[in-house]
Short mmCIF file of C-alpha atoms in Angstrom, two decimals:
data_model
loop_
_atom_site.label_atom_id
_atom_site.label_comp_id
_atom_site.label_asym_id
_atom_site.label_seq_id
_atom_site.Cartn_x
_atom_site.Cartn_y
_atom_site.Cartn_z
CA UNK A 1 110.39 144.10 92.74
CA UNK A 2 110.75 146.73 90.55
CA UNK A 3 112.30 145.69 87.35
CA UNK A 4 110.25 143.19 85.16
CA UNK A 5 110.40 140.81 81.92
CA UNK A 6 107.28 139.68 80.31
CA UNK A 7 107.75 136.39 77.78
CA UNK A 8 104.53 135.85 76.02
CA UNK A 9 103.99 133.36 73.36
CA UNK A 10 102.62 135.40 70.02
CA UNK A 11 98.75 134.57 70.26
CA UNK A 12 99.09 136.55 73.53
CA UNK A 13 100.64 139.64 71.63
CA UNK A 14 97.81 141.77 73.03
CA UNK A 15 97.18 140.98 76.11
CA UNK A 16 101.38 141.10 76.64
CA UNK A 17 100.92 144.62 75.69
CA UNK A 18 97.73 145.50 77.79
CA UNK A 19 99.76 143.87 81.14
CA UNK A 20 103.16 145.83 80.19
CA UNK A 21 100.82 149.28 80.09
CA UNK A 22 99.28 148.40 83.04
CA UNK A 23 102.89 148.01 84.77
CA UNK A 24 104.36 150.60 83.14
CA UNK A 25 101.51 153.23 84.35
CA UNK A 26 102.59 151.70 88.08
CA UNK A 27 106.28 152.98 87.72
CA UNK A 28 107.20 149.19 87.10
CA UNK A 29 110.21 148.74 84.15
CA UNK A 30 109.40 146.50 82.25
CA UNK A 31 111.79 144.24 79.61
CA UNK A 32 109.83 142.37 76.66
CA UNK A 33 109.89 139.17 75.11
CA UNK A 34 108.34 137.15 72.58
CA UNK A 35 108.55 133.43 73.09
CA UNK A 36 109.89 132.84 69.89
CA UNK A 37 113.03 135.17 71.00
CA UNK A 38 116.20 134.76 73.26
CA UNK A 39 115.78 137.20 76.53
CA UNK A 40 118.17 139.92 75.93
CA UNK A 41 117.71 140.61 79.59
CA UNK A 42 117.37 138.37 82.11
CA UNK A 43 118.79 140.24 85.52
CA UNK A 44 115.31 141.50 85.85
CA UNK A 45 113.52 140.79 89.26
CA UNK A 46 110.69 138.78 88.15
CA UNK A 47 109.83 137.16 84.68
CA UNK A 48 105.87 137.27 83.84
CA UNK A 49 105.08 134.47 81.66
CA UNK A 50 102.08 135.24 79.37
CA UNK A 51 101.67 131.05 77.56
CA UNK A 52 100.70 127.96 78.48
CA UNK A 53 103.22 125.45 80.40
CA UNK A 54 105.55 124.96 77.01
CA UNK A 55 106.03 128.53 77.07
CA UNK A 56 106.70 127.83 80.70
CA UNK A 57 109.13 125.59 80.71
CA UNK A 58 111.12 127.35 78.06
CA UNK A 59 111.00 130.61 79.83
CA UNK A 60 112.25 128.40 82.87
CA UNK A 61 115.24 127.54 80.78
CA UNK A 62 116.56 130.81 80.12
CA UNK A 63 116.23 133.15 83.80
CA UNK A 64 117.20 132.69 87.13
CA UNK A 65 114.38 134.87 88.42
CA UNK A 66 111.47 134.10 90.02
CA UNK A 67 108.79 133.51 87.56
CA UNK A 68 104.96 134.23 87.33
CA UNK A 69 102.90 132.45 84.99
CA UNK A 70 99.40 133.25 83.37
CA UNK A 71 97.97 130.59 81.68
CA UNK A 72 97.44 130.86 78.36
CA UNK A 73 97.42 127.35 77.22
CA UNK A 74 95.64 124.58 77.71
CA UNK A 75 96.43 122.73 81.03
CA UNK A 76 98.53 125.53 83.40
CA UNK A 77 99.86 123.91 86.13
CA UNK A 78 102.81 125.94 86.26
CA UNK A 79 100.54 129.13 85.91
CA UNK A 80 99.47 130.71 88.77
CA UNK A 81 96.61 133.12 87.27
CA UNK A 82 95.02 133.31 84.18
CA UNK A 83 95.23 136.59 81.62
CA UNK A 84 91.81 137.61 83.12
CA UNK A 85 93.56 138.13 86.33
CA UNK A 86 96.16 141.27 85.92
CA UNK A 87 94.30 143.30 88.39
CA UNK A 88 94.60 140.52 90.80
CA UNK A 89 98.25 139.67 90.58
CA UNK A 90 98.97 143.73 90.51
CA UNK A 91 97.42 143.84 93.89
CA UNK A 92 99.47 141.10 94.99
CA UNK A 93 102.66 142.18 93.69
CA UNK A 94 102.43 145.48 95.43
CA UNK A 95 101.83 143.94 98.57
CA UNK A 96 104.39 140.84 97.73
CA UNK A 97 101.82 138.72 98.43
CA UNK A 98 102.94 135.98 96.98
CA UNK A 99 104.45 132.15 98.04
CA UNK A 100 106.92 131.06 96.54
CA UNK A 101 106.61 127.01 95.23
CA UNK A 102 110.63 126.02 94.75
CA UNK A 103 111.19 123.34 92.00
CA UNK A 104 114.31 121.26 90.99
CA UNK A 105 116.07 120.74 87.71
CA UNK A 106 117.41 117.99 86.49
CA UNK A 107 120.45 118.20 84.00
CA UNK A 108 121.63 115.45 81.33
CA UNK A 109 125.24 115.03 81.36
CA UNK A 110 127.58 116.53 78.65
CA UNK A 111 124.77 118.74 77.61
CA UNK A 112 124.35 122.39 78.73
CA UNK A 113 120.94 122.32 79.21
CA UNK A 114 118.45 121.95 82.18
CA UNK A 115 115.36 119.77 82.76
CA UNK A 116 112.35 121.10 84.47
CA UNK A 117 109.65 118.50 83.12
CA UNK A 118 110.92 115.37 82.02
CA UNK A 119 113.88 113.40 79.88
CA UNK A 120 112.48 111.24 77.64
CA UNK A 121 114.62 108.90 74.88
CA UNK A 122 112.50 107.99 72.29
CA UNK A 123 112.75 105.78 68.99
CA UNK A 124 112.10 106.79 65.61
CA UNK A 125 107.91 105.65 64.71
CA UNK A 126 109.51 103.63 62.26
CA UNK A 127 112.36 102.39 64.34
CA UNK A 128 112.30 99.14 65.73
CA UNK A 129 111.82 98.79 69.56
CA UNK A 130 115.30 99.32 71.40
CA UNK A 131 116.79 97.48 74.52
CA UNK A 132 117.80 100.14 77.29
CA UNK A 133 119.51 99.51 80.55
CA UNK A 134 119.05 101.85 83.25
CA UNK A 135 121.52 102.12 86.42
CA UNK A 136 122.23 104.18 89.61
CA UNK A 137 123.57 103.66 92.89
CA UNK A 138 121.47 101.22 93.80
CA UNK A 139 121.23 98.20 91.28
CA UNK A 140 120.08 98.02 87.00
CA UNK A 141 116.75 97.22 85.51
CA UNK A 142 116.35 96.61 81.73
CA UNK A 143 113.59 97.48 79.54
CA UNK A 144 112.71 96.12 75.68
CA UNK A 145 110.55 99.25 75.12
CA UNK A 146 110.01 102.37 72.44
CA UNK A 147 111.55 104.74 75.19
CA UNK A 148 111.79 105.46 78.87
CA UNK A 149 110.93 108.39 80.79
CA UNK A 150 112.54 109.91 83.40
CA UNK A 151 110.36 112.37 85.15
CA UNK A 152 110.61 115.38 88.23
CA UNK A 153 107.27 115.73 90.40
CA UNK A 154 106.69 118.97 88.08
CA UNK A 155 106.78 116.97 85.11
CA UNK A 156 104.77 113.97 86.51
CA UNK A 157 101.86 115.53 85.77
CA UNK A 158 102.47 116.04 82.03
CA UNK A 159 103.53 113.64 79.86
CA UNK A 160 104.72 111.01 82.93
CA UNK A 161 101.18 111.10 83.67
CA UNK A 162 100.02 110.48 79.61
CA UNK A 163 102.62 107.28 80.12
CA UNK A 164 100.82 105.89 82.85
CA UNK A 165 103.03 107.60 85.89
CA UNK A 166 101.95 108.17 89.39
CA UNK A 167 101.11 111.71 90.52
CA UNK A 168 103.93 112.75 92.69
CA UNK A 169 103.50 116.03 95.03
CA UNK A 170 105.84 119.02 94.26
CA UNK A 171 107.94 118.72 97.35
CA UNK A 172 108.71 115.07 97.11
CA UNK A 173 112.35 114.45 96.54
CA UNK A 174 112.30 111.63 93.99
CA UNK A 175 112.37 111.49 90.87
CA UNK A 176 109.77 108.48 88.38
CA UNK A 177 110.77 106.63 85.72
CA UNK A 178 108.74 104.99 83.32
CA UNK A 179 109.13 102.76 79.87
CA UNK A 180 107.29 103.89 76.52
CA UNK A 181 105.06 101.00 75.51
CA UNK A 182 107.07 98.13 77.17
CA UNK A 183 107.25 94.56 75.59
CA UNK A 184 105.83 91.78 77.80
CA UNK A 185 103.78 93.66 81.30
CA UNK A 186 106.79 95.70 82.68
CA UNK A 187 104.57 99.16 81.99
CA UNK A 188 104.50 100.20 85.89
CA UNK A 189 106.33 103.14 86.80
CA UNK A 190 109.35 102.88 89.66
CA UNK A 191 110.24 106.31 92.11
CA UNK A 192 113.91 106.96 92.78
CA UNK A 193 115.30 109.23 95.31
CA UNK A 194 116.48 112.64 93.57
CA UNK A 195 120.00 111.62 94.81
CA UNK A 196 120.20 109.27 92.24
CA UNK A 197 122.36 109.54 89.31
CA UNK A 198 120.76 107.77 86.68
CA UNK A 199 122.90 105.88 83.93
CA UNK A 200 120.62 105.54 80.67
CA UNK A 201 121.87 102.96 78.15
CA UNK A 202 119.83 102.09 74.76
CA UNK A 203 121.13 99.48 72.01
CA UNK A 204 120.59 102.00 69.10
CA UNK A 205 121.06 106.14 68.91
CA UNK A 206 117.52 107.05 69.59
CA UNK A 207 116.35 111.01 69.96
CA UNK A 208 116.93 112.62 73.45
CA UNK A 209 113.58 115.08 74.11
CA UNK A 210 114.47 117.12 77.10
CA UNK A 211 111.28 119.04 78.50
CA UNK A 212 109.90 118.70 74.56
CA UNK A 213 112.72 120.06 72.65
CA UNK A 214 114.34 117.35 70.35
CA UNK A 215 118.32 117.35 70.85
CA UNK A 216 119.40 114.62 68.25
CA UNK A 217 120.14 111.03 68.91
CA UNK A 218 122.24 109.87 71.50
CA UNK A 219 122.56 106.20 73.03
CA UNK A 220 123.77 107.16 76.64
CA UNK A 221 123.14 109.81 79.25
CA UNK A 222 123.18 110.35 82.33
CA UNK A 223 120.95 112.05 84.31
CA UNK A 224 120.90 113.54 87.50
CA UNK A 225 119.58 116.26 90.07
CA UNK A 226 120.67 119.82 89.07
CA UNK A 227 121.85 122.65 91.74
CA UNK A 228 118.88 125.41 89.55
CA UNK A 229 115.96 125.83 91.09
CA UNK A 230 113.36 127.99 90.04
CA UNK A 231 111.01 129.85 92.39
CA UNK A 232 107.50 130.01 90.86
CA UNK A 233 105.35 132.94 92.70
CA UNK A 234 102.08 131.74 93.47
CA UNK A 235 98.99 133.24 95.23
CA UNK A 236 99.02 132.91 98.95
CA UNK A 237 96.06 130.63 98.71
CA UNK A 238 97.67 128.44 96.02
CA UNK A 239 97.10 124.92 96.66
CA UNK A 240 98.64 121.86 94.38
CA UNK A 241 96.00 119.37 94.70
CA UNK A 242 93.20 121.94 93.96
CA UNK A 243 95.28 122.09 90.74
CA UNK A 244 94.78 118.70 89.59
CA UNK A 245 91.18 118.40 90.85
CA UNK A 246 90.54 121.32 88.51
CA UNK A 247 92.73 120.33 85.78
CA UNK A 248 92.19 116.42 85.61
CA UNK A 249 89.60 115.54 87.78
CA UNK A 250 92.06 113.49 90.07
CA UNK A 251 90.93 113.54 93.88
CA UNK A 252 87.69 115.55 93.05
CA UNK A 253 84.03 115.24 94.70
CA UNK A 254 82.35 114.12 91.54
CA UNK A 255 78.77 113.40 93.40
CA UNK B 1 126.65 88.98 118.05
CA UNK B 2 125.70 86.21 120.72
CA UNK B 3 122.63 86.13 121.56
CA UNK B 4 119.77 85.48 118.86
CA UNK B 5 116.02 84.68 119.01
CA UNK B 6 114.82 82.68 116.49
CA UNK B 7 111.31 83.63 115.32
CA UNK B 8 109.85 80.72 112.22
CA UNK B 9 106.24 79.82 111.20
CA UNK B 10 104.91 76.31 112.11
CA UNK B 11 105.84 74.43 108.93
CA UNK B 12 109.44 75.58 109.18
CA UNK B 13 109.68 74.09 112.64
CA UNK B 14 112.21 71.11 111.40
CA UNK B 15 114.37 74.12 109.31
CA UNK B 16 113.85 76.33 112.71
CA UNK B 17 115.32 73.18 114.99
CA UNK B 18 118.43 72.36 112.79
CA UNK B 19 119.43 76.23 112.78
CA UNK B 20 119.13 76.36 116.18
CA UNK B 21 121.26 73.45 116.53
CA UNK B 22 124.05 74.94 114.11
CA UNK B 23 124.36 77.84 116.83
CA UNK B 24 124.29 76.57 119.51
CA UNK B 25 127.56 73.97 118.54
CA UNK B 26 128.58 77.82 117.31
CA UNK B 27 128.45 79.04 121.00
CA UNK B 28 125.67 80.97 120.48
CA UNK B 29 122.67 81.86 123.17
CA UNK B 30 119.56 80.96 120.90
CA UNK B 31 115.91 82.16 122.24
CA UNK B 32 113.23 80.51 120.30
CA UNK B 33 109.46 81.39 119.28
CA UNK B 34 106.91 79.78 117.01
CA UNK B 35 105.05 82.74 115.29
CA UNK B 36 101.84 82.39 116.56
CA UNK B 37 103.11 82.95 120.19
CA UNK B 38 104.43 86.37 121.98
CA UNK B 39 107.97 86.91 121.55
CA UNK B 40 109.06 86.42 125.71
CA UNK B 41 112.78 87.85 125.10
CA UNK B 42 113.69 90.69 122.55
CA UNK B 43 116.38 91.72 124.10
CA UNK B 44 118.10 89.81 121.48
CA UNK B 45 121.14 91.24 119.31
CA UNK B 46 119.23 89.88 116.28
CA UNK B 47 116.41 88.01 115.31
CA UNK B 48 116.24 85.34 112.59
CA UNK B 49 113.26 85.36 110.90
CA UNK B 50 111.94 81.55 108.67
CA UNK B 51 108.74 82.40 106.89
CA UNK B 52 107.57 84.67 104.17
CA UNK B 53 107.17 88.63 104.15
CA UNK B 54 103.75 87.87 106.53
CA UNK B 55 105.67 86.25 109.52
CA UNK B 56 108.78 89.00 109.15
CA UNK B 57 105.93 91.63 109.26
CA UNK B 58 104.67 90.40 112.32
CA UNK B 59 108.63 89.64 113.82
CA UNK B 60 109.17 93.39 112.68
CA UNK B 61 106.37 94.31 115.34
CA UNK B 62 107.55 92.71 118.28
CA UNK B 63 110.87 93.34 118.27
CA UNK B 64 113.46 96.70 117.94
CA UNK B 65 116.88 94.64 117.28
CA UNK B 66 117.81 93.96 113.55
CA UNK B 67 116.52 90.68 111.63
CA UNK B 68 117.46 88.71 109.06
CA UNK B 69 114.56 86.60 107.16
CA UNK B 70 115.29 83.36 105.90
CA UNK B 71 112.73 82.80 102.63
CA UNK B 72 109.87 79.92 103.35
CA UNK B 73 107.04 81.85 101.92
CA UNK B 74 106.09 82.96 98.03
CA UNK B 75 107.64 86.28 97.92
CA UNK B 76 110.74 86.84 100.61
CA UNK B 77 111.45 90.90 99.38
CA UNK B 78 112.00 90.59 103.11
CA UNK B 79 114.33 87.82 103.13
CA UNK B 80 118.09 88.11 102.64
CA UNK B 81 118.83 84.41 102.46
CA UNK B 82 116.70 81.31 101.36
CA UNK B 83 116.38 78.27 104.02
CA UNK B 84 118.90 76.48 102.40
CA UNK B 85 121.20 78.92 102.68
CA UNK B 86 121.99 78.31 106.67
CA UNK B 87 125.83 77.98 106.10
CA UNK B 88 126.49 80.77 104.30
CA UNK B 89 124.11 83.09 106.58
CA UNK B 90 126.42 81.62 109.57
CA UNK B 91 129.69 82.69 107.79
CA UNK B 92 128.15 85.94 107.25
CA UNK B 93 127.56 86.37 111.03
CA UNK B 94 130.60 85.15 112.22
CA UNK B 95 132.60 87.90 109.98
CA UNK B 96 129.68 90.40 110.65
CA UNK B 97 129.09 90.54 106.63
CA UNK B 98 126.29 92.00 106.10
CA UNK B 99 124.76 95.29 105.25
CA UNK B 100 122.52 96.97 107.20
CA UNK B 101 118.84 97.90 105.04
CA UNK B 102 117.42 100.51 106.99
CA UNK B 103 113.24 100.65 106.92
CA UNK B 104 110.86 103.30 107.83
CA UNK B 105 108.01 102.49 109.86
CA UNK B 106 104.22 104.56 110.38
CA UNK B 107 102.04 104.62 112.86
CA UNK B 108 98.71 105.58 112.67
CA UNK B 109 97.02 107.45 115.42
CA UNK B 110 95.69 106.34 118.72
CA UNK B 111 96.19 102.69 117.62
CA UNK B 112 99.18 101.15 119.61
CA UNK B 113 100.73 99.75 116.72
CA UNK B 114 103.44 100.29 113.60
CA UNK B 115 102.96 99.51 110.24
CA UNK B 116 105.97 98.46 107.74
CA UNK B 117 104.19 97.52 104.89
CA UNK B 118 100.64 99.47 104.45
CA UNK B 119 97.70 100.33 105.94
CA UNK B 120 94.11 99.77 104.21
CA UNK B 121 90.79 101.31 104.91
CA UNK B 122 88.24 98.94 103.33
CA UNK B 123 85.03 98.45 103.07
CA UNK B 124 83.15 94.54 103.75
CA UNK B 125 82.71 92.90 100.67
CA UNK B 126 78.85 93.13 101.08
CA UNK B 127 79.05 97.10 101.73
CA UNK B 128 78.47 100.21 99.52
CA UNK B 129 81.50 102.21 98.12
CA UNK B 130 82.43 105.06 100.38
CA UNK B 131 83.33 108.41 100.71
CA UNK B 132 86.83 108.67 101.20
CA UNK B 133 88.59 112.11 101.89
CA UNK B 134 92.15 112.48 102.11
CA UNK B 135 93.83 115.64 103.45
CA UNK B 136 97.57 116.70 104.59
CA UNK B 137 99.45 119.68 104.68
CA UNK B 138 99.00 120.60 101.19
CA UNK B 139 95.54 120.31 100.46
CA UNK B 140 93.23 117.24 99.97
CA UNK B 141 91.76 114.88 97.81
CA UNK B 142 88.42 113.14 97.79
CA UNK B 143 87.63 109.61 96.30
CA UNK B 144 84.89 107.40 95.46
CA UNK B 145 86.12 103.74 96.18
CA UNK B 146 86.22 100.31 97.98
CA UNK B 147 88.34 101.82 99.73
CA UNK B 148 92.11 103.37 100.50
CA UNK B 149 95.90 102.57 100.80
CA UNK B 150 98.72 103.83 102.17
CA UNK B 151 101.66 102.19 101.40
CA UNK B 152 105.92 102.80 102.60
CA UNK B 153 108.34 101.97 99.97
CA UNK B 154 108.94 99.09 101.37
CA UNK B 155 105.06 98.08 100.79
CA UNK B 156 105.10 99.15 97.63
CA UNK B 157 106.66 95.52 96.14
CA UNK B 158 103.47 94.36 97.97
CA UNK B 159 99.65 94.73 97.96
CA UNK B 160 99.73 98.31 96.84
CA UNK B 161 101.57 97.11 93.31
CA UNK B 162 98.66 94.54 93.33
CA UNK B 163 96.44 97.65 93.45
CA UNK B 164 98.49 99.25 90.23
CA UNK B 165 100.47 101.49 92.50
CA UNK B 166 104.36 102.07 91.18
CA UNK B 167 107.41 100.51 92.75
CA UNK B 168 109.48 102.84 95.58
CA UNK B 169 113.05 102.64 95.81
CA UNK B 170 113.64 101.70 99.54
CA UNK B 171 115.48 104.35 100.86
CA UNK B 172 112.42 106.98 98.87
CA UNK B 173 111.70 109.53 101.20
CA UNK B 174 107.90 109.35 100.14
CA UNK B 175 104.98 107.68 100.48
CA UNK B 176 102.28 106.55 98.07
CA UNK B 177 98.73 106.66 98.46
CA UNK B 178 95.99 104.43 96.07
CA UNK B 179 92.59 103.79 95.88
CA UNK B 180 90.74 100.17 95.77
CA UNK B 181 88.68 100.09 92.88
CA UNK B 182 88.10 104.17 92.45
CA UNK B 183 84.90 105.06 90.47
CA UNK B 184 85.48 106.84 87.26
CA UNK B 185 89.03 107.07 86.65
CA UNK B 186 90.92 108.40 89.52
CA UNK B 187 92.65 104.78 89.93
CA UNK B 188 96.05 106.64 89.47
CA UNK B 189 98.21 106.31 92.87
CA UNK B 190 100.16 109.79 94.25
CA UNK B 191 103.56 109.69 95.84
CA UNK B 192 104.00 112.41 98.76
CA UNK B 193 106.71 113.15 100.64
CA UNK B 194 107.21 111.27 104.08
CA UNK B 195 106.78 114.58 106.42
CA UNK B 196 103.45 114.54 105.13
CA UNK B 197 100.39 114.09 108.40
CA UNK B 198 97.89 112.30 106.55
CA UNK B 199 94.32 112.20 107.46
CA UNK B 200 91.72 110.06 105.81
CA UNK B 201 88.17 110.49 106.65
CA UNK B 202 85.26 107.85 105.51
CA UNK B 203 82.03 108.49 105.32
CA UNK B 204 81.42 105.22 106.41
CA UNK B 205 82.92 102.95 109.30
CA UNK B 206 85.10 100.47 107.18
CA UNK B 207 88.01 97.65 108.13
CA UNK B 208 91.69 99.00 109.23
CA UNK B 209 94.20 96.70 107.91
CA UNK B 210 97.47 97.48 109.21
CA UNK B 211 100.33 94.76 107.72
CA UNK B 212 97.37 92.35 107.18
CA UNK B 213 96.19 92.30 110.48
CA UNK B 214 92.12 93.65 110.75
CA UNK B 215 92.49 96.36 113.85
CA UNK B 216 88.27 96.28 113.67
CA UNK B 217 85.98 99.28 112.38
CA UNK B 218 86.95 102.78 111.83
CA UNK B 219 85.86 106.20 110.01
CA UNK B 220 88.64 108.25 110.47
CA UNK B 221 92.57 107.76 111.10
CA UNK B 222 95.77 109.77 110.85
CA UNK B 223 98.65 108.20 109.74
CA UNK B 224 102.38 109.50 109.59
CA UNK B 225 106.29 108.25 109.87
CA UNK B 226 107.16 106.76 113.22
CA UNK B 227 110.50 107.14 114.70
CA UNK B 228 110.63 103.50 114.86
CA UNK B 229 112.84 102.09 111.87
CA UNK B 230 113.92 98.54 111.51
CA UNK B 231 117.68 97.33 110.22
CA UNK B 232 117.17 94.12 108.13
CA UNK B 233 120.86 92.50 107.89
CA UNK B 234 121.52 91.63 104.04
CA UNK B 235 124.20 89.84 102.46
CA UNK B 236 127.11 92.26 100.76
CA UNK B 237 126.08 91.74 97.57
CA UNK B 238 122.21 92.40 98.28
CA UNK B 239 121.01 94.63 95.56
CA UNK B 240 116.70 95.79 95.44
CA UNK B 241 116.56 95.63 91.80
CA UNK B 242 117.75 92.21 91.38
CA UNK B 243 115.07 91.31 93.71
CA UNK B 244 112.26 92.65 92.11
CA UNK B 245 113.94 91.29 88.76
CA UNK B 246 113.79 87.95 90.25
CA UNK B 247 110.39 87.88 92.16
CA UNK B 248 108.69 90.09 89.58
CA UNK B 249 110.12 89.85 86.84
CA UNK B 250 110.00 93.92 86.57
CA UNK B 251 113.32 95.43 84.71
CA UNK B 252 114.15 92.28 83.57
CA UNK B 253 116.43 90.96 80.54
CA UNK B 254 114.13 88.86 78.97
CA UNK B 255 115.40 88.56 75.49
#
């Protein structure tokens, strides 16, 4: 890996430029990016992600490369060092010394886009609640709700999770699916296989929110497993549920 | 199709006689069991099932050919047919009109025995919450609870949704794990995938429930998929969502 892109969100203008000196005193090229920008480049061999998991996930949007993230933000799961750790992750890439933690994309029919985190639809705060019909392979289940979530095991621990969604573990091959503030007690969450294609039907337009970005109002989609991956390079001694024991407590030896 | 045992809890006996008389006038070889006794002959081609999800748990046990429950208990997410529905179950059969619903077992280690629903480690109602540590492949996770479930997809309609676990699609490849009454606020369940080895240790010896059934005191198991699977014969139009729509009212057009 000789050839790299750095995308770093703007607070992290200086410390983008400390880690591109660093590489470029190793013989490394080095492409740069502010978040805010479209990647001019993206055939480089690895994209270093200076941000915090929104910077992340749009990064994941826009390269096919392996990506490295340090976390910059406030929760990081998709980091896999934090901006105090260049020297660290220069050793490693040297010596490749890296695993690689694969994760699957979802896309939303007719739209050329790809879903990392989640697909939520969404009313309007001052809309009133909407009746949505969700279908796949297997059978239909209707919600009178303010939205409903589908979610990938990446994005079950973000917002999924905020919704009241079980933690699912990266490798599992299902997708969860879970209605925003529910009439009557139909708030618990239901896990799909990712082989699913999901049919997503709501009474009124209300706003499609793919992986946070707003893409207007629709009133059907479908959603289903995408053939992107992304490879995110991790530490060899990375570890998923050491990741939400630090970052939310879950699983943890309190006492 | 021929030869069929017929497997029914004591208060279904007079339902368990009649069907038993409807195939034999059919032709058909009919072995015969009340639930609380051994099951002499499962060398059967199927096995009819009259009693709830607790008696087709234990049927599931005893025998390797496919079954087909016949709903005399509260729930029935086991049951393709009610017991008034004898006539149309023997149409079925004589066209061979069903569809097969294909369930994955566990089996927990060293114990002689397969699980289709759960398995619980809990402690006596009169005992101090435990230490519970859970570990597989990918790391591990500690809690500080009553005690611990492990539940298939095809539990997960079952005692583990009583716990606040989320409903699996059947034919999920995954697994979902929740603890009984967590301290602090780790009562969230996780979903892993169903090549996961998992090993829970207690810090305390504590009651295995496998199915419902107590298998006595233990402090430290390993549970994982069996080979063993089970084909439950369903009617054509059998469809998992409208089942939990009708027995819990989950997904449900209310309005």
């Amino acid at each position: 890996m000789k050839h790299l892109g750095i995308f770093y969100k703007p607070e992290l203008f200086g410390k983008a430029e400390s880690l591109k000196e660093l590489l470029l005193n190793e013989g490394y090229i080095v492409d740069y990016c502010e978040s805010s920008e479209r990647i001019k480049n993206n055939k480089v061999d690895l994209t270093i992600v200076l941000g915090g998991d929104g910077t992340f996930l749009k990064a994941s949007h826009l390269v096919n490369n392996p990506l490295v993230g340090f976390k910059g933000g406030r929760l990081g799961f998709l980091s896999s060092y934090t901006v105090e750790e260049f020297d660290k992750f220069l050793k490693d890439l040297k010596n490749n010394n890296f695993v690689s933690d694969e994760r699957t994309f979802l896309k939303v029919s007719d739209l050329n886009t790809f879903c990392l985190n989640e697909v939520l639809l969404v009313k309007d705060p001052d809309q009133k609640m909407v009746d949505i019909k969700i279908s796949f392979q297997d059978g239909e289940l209707f919600f009178h709700a303010d939205g409903i979530m589908l979610s990938t095991p990446t994005g079950s621990t973000g917002y999924s999770l905020s919704l009241g969604g079980p933690i699912l573990l990266p490798n599992t091959k299902a997708f969860v699916i879970t209605p925003v503030a529910p009439q009557f007690l139909a708030s618990r969450s239901i896990v799909i296989p990712d082989n699913e294609k999901v049919n997503i039907e709501v009474d009124k337009r209300v706003n499609l929110i793919i992986d946070g970005v707003n893409f207007g109002k629709f009133s059907k989609i479908t959603v289903m497993k995408s053939k992107k991956k992304i490879s995110i390079l991790r530490p060899v001694d990375y570890d998923f549920t050491k990741s939400i024991k630090e970052k939310l407590g879950y699983g943890k030896k309190i006492l």
